[in-house]
CSV table of C-alpha atoms in Angstrom, one decimal:
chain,number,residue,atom,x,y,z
H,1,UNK,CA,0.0,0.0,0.0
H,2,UNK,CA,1.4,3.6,-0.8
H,3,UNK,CA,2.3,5.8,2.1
H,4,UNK,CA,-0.1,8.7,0.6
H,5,UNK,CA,-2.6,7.9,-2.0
H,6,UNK,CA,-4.6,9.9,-4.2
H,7,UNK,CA,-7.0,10.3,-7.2
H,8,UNK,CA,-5.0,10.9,-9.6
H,9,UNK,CA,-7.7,12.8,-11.9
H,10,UNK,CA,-7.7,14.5,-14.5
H,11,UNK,CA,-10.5,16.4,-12.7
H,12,UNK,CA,-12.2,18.2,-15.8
H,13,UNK,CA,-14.0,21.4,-14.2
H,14,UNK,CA,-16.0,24.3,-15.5
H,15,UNK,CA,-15.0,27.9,-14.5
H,16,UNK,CA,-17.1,29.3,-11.4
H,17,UNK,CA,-17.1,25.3,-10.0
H,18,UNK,CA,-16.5,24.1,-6.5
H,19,UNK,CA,-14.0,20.8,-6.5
H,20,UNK,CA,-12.5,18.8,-3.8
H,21,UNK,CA,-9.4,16.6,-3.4
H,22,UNK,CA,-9.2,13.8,-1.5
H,23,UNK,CA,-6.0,12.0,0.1
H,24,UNK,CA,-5.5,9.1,2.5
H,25,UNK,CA,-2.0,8.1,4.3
H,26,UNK,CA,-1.1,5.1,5.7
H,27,UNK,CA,1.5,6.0,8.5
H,28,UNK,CA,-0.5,7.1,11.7
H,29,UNK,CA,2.4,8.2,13.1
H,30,UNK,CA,3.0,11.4,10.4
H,31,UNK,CA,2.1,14.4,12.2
H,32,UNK,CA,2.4,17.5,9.5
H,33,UNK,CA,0.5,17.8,6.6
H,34,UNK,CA,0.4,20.2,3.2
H,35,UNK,CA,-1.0,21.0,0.2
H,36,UNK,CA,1.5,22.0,-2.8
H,37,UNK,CA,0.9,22.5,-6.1
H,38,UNK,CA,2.8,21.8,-9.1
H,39,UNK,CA,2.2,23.2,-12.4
H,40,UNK,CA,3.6,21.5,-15.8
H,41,UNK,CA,7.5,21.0,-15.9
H,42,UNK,CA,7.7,23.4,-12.9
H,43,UNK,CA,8.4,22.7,-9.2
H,44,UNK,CA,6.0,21.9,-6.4
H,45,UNK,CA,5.1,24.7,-4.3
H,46,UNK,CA,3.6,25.1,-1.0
H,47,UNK,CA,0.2,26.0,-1.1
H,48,UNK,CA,-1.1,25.5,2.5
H,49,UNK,CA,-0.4,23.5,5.3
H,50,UNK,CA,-3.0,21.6,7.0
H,51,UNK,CA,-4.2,21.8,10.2
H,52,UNK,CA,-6.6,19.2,12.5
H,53,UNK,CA,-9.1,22.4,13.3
H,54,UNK,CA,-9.0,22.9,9.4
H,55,UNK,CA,-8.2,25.9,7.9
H,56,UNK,CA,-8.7,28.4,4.8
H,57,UNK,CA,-6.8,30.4,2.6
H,58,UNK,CA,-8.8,32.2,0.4
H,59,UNK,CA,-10.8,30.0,-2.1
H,60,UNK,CA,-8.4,27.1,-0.8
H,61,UNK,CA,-9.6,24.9,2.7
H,62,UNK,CA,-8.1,22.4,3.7
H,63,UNK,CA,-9.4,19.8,6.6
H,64,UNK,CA,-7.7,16.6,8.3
H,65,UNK,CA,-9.2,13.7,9.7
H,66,UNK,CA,-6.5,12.1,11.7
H,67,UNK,CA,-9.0,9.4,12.7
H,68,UNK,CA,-9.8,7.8,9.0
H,69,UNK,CA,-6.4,9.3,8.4
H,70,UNK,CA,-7.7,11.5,5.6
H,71,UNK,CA,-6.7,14.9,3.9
H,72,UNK,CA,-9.0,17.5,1.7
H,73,UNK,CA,-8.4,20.4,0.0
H,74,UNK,CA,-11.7,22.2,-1.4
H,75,UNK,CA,-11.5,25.3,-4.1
H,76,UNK,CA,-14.2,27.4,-4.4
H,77,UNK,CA,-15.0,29.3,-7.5
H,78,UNK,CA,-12.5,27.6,-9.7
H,79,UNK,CA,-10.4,29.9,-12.3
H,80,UNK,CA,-8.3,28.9,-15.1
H,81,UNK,CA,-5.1,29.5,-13.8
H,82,UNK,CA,-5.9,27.0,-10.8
H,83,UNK,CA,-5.2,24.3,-13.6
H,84,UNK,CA,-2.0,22.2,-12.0
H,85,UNK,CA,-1.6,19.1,-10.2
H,86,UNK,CA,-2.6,19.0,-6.4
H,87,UNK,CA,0.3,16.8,-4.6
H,88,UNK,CA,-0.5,15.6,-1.0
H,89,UNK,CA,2.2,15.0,1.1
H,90,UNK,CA,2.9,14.1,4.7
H,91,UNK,CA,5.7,13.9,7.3
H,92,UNK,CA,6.1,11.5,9.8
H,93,UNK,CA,8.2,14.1,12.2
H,94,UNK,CA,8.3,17.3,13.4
H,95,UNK,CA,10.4,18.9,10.6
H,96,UNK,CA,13.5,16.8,10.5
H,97,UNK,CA,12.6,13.9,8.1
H,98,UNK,CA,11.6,14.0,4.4
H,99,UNK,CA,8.3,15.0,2.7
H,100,UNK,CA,6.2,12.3,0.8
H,101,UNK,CA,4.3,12.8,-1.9
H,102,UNK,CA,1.2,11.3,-2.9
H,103,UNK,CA,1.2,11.1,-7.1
H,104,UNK,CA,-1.0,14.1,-7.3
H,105,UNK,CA,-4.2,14.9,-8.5
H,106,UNK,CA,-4.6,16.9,-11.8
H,107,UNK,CA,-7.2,19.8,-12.3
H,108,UNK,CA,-8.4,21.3,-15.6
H,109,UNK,CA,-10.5,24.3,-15.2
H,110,UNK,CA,-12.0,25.0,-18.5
H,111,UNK,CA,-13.9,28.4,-19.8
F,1,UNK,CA,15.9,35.6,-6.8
F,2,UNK,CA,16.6,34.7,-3.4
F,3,UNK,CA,14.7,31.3,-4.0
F,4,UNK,CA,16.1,27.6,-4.0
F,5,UNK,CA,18.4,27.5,-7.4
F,6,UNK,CA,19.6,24.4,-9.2
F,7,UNK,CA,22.1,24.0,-12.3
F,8,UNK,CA,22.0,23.1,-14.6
F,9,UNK,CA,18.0,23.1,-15.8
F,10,UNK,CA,18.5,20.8,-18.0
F,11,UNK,CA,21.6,17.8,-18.7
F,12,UNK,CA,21.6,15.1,-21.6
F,13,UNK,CA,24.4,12.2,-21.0
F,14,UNK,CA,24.7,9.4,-22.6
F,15,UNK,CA,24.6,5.8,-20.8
F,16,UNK,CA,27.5,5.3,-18.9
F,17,UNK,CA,28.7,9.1,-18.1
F,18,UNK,CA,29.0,10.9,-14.7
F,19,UNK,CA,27.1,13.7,-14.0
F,20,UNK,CA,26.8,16.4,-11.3
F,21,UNK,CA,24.0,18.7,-10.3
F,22,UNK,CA,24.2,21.9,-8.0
F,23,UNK,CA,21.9,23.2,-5.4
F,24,UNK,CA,22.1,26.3,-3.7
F,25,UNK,CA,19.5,27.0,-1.3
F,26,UNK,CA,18.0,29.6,0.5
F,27,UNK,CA,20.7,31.1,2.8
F,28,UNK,CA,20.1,30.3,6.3
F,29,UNK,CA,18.2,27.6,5.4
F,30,UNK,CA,20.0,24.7,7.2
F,31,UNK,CA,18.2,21.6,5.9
F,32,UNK,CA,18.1,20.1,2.3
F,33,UNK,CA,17.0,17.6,0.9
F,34,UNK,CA,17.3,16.1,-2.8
F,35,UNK,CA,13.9,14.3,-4.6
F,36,UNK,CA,13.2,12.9,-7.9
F,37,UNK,CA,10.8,12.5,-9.6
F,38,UNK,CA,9.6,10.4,-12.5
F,39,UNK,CA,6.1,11.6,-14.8
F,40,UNK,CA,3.0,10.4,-13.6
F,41,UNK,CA,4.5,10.3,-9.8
F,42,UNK,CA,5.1,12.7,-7.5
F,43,UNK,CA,8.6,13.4,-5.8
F,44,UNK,CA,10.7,10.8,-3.9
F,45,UNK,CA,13.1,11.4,-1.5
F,46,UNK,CA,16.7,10.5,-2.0
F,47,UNK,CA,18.9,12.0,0.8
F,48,UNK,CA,19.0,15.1,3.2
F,49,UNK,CA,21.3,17.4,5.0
F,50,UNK,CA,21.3,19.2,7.9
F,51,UNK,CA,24.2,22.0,7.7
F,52,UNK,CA,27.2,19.4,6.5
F,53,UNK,CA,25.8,16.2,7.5
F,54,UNK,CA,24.3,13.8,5.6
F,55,UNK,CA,21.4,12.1,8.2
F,56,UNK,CA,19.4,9.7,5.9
F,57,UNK,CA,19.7,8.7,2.9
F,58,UNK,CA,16.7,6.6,0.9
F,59,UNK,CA,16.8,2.7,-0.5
F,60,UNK,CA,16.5,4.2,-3.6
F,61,UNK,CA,20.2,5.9,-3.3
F,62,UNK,CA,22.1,3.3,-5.3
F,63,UNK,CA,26.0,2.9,-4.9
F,64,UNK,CA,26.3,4.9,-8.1
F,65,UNK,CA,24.5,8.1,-6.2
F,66,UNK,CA,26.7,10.7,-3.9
F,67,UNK,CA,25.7,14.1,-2.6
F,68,UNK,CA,27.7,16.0,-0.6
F,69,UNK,CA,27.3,19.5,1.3
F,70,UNK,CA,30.2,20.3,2.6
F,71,UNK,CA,30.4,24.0,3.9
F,72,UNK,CA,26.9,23.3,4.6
F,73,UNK,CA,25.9,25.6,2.4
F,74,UNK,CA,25.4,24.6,-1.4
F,75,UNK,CA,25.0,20.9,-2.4
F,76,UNK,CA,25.6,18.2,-4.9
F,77,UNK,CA,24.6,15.3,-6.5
F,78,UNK,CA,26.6,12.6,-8.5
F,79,UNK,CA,25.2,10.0,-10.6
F,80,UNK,CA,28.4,7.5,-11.7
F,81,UNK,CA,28.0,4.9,-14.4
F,82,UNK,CA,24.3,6.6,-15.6
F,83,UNK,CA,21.4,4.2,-16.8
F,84,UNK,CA,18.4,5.2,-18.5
F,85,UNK,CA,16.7,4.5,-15.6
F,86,UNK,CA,18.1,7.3,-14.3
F,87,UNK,CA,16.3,10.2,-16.2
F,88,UNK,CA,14.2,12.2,-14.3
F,89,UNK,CA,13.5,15.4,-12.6
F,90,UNK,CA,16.1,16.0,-9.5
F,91,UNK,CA,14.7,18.7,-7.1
F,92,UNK,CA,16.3,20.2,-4.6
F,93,UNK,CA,14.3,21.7,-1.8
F,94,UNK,CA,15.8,23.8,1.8
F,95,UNK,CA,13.8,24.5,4.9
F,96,UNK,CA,14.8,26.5,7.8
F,97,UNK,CA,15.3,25.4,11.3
F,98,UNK,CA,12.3,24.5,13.4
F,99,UNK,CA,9.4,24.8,9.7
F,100,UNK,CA,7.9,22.1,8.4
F,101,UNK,CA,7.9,23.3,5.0
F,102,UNK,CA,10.2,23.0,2.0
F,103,UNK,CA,10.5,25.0,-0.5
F,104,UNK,CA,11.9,23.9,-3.8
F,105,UNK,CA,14.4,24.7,-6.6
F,106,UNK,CA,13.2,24.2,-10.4
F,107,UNK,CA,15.1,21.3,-10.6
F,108,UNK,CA,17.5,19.7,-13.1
F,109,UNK,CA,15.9,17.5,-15.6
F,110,UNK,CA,18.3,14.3,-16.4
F,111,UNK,CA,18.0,12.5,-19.8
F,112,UNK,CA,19.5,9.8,-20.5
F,113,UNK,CA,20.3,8.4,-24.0
């Protein structure tokens, strides 16, 4: 079983549309949790971290179950330049030990 | 651009050939860490540095893979003896003391011929 595992899409969305991302990871001992993006032949980027009260950025909330062991990310009101693939990724420590990925999820927002 | 950087961008080799790839990262950051990555998957982690020392290093490091960080400042990576097998994205990524987060170079895509 991969560590982190997601859909890997493509998600096909219309402008204007709410769409949601949904992760699992098999290590209950990983404690930090993030969102980054990656766009074509580019690096990933941060874009949130995720926190067990959930939190928002924007268009962008993200929620953690650490029960079912379970990540979201929601975006609201979907534009075209959202369009990227949504990695998941998880630590087991506090900082010191390596990021893993999940494969990532690919959005198209279309006009 | 006071970001993660990483030369060169881009590096064909034939089978066979060494190659070496440079990160610098964000001054003051004291960790990094080297990925690959492979289309279709996301990043896997390959070794990481705190300062000069090299404290883990994946399975996936093979005998023909070195890094090395030794001012603690800039690092690189040497693939001896490359294989096809062996294209791919390399990312670099830094993180201060006491984050979470990394943040990531635009890598050095490998290809192999």
């Amino acid at each position: 079983r991969k560590e982190v595992e997601q859909d890997p899409g493509p998600f096909n969305v219309p402008e204007g549309a709410t769409v949601a991302f949904n992760c699992t990871y098999s290590n209950s001992a990983s404690q930090s949790f993030f969102w980054y993006r990656q766009d074509c032949r580019k690096e990933p980027k941060l874009l949130m971290s995720v926190y067990s009260s959930g939190n928002e950025d924007g268009r962008f909330t993200a929620q953690l179950n650490r029960a079912s062991q379970y990540i979201s990310l929601l975006i609201r009101d979907s534009k075209l330049s959202d369009s990227a693939t949504y990695l998941c990724v998880v630590t087991m420590n506090s900082g010191n030990t390596p990021l893993v990925f999940g494969k990532g999820t690919r959005l198209s927002v279309i006009a | 651009d006071t970001g993660v950087s990483q030369n060169p961008r881009h590096k064909i080799t034939k089978r066979g050939q060494n190659v070496t790839f440079r990160c610098d990262p964000i001054s003051e950051h004291n960790r990094l860490y080297w990925y690959r990555q492979t289309l279709g998957q996301g990043p896997e982690f390959l070794t990481y540095f705190q300062n000069e020392a090299q404290l883990e290093k994946s399975r996936l490091l093979s005998d023909r893979f070195s890094a090395e960080r030794p001012k603690g400042s800039f690092s690189t990576l040497e693939i001896q003896r490359t294989e096809q097998g062996d294209s791919a994205m390399y990312l670099c990524a830094s993180s201060p003391r006491q984050a979470f987060e990394q943040y990531f170079g635009p890598g050095t895509r490998l290809t192999v011929t």
